[in-house]
Coordinates of N, CA and C in Angstrom, one line a residue:
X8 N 127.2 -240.9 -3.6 CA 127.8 -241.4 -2.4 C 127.8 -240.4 -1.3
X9 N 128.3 -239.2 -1.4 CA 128.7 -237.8 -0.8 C 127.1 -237.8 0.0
X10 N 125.9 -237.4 -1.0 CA 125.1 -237.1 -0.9 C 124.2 -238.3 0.4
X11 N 123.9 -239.5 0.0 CA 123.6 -240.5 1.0 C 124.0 -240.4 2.0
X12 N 125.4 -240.3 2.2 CA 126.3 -240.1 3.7 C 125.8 -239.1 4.3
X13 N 125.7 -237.5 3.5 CA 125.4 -236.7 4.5 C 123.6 -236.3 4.7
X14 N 122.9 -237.4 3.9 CA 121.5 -237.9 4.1 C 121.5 -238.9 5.5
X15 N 122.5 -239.4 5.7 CA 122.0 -240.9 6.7 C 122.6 -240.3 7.5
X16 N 123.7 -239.2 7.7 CA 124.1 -238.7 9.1 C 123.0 -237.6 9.7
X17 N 122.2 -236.7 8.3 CA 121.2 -235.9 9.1 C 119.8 -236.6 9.8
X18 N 119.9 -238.0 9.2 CA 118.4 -238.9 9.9 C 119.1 -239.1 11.0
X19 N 120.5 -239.6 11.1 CA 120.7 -239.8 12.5 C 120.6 -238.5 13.7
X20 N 121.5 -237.9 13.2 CA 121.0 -236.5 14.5 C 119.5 -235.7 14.8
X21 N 119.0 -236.2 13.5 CA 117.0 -235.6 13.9 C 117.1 -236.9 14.9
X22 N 117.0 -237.9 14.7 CA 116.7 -239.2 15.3 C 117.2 -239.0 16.2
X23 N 118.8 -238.6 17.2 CA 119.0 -238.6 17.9 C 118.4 -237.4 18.8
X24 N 118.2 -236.3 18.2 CA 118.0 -235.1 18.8 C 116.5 -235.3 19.5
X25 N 115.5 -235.8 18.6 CA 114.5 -236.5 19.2 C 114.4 -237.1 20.1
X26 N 115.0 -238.1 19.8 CA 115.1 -239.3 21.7 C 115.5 -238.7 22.5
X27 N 116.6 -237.9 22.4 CA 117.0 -237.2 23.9 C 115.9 -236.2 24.2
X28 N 115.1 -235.7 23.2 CA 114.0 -234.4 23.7 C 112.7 -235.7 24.4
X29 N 112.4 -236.4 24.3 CA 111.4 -237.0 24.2 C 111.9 -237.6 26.0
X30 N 113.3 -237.6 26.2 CA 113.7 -238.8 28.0 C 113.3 -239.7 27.8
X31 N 113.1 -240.9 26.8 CA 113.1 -241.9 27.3 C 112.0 -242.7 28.3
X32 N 112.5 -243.9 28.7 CA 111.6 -244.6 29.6 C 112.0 -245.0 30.9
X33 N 112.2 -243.5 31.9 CA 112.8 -243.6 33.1 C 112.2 -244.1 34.0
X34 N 112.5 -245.0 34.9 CA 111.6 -245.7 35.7 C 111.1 -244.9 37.2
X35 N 109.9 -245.0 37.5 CA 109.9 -243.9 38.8 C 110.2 -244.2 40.0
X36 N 110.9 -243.3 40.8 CA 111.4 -243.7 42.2 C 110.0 -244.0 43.2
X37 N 110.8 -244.4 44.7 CA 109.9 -244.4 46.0 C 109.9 -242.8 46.4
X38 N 109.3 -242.5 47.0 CA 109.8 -240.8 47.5 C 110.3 -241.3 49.2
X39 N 111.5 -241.0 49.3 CA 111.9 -240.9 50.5 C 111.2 -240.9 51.4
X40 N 111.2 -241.7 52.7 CA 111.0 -241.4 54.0 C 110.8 -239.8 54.4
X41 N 109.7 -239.5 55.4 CA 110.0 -238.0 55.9 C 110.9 -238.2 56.9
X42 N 111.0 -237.0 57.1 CA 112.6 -237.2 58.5 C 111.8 -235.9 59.4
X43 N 112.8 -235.7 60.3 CA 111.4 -235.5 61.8 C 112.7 -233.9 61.4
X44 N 112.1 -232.8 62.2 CA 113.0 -231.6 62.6 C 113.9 -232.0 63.2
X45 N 115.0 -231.2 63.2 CA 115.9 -231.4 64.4 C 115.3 -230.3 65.4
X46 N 116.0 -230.3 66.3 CA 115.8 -229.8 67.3 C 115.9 -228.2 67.5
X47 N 115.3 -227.4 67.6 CA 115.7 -225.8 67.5 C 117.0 -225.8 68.4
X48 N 118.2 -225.0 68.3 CA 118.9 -224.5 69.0 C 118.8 -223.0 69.4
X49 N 119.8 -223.1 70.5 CA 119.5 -221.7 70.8 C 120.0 -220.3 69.8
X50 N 119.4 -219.4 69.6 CA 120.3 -218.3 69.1 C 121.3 -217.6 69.5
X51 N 122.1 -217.5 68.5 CA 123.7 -217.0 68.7 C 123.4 -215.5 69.2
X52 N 124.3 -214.9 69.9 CA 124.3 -213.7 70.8 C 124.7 -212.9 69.5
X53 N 124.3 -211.4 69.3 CA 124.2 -211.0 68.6 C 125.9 -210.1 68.7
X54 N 126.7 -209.7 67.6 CA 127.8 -209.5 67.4 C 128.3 -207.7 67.5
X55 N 129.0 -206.9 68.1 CA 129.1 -205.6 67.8 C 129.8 -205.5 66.8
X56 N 129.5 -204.8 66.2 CA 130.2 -203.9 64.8 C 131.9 -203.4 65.1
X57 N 132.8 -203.4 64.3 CA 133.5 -203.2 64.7 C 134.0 -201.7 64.6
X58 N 134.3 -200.6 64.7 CA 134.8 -199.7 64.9 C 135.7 -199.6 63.9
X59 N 135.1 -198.2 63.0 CA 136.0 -198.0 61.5 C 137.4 -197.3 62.0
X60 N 138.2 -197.9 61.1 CA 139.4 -196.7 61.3 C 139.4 -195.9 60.1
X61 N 140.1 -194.7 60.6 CA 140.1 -193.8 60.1 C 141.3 -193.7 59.0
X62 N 140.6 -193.2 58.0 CA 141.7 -193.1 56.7 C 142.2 -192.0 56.5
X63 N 143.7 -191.8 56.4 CA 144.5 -190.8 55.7 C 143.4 -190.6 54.5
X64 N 143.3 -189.0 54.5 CA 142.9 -188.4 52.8 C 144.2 -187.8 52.8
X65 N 144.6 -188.8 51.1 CA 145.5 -188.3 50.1 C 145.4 -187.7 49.3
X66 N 146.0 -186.8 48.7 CA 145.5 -185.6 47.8 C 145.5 -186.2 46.3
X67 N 144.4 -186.1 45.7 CA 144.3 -186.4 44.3 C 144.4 -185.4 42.9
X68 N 145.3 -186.0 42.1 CA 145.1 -185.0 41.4 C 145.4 -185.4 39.8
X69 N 144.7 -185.0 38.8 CA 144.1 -185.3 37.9 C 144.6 -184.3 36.3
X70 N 145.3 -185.3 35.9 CA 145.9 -184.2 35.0 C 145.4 -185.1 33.3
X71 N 145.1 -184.0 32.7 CA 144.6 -184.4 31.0 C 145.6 -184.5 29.8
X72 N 145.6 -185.2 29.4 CA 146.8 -185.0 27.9 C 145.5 -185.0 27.0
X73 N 146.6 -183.7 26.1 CA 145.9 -183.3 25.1 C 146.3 -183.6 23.8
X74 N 147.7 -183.4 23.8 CA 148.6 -183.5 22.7 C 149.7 -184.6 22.9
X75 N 149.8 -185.8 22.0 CA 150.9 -186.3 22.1 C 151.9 -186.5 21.2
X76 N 151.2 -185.3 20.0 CA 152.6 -185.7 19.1 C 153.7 -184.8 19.3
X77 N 154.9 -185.6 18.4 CA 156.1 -184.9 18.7 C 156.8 -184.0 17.5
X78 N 157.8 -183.4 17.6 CA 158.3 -182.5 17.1 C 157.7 -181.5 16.4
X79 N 156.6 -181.0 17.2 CA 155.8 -179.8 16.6 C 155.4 -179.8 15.7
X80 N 155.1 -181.2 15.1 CA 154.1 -182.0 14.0 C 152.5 -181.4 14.2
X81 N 151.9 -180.6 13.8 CA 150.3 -180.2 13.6 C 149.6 -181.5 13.5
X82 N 150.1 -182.2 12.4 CA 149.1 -183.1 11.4 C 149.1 -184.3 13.0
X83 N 148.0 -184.7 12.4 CA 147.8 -186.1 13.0 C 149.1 -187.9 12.8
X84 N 149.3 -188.3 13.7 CA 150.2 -189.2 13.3 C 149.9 -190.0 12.3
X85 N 148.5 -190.6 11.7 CA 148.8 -191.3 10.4 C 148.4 -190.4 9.4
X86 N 148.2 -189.3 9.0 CA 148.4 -188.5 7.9 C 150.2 -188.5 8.3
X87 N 151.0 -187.9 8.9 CA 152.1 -187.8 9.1 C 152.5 -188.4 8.5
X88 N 152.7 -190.1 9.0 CA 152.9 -191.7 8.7 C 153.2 -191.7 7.0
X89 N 151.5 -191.3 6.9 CA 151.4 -191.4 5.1 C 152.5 -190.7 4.0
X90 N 152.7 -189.0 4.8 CA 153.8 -188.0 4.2 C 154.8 -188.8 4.1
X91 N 155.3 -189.2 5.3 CA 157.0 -190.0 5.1 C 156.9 -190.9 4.6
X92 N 156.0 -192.1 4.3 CA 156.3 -192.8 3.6 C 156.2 -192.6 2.0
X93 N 155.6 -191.4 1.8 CA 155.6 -191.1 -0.2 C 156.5 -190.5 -0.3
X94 N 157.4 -189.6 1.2 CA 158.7 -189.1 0.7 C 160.2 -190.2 0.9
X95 N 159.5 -190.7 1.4 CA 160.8 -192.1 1.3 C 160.5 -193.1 0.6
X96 N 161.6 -193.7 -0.3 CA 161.7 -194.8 -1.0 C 161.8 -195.9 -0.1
X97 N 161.0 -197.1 0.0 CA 161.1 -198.2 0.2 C 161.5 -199.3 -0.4
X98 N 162.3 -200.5 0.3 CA 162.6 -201.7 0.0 C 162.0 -202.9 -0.2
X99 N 161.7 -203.5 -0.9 CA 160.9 -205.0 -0.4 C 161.9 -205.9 0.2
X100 N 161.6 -207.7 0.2 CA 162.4 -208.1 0.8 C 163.6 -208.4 -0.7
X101 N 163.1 -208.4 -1.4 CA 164.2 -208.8 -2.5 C 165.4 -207.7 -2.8
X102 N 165.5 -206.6 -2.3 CA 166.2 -205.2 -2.2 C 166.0 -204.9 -3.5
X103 N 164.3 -204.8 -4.0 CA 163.9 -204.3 -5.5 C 163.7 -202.7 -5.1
X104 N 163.8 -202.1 -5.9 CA 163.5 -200.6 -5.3 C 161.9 -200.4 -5.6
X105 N 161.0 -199.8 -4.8 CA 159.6 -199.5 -4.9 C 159.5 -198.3 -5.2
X106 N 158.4 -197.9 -6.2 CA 157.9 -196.7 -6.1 C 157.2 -196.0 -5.3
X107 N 157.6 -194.9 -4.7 CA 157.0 -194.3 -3.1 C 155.3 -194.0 -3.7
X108 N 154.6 -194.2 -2.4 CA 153.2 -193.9 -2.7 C 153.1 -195.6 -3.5
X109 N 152.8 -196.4 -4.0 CA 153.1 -197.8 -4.4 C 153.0 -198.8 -3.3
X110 N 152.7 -198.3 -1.8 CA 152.7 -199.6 -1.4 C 151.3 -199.5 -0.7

């Protein structure tokens, strides 16, 4: 049954996918009347630029961080991470005791 169903749904979308590639039997139009020029107008007067104003220079300045860890920690924060949590016992939610390094 499974099998037929998703046999008669893939005839239908080849089939459909087809007809739509193929457009059908569109009927062809009149081509429009031509239509005349309008009329040239005159050209617009040409516009002056405006005059830049002058910008305050603010002083910029540009500072790098190198280090962000804290308490005179060398190691990197998730080696760190890792230390404290094998030296600390942790809880689950059942308040079972865990063995550290164990999670």
């Amino acid at each position: 049954m499974t099998k037929r169903l998703i046999l008669l749904l893939t005839i239908l979308l080849v089939s459909g996918l087809a007809l739509a590639a193929c457009g059908g039997g569109a009927t062809p139009t009149t081509a429009p009347a031509p239509t005349t020029a309008p009329a040239p107008t005159k050209a617009p007067e040409p516009t002056k630029a405006p005059e830049p104003t002058p910008v305050p220079e603010a002083k910029f300045r540009v500072g790098m961080v190198s280090d962000v860890g804290t308490g005179g920690d060398p190691s990197p924060p998730a080696a760190r991470m890792r230390r404290e949590r094998a030296q600390s016992s942790a809880t689950c939610a059942f308040s079972q005791k865990v063995r550290p390094g164990s999670l």
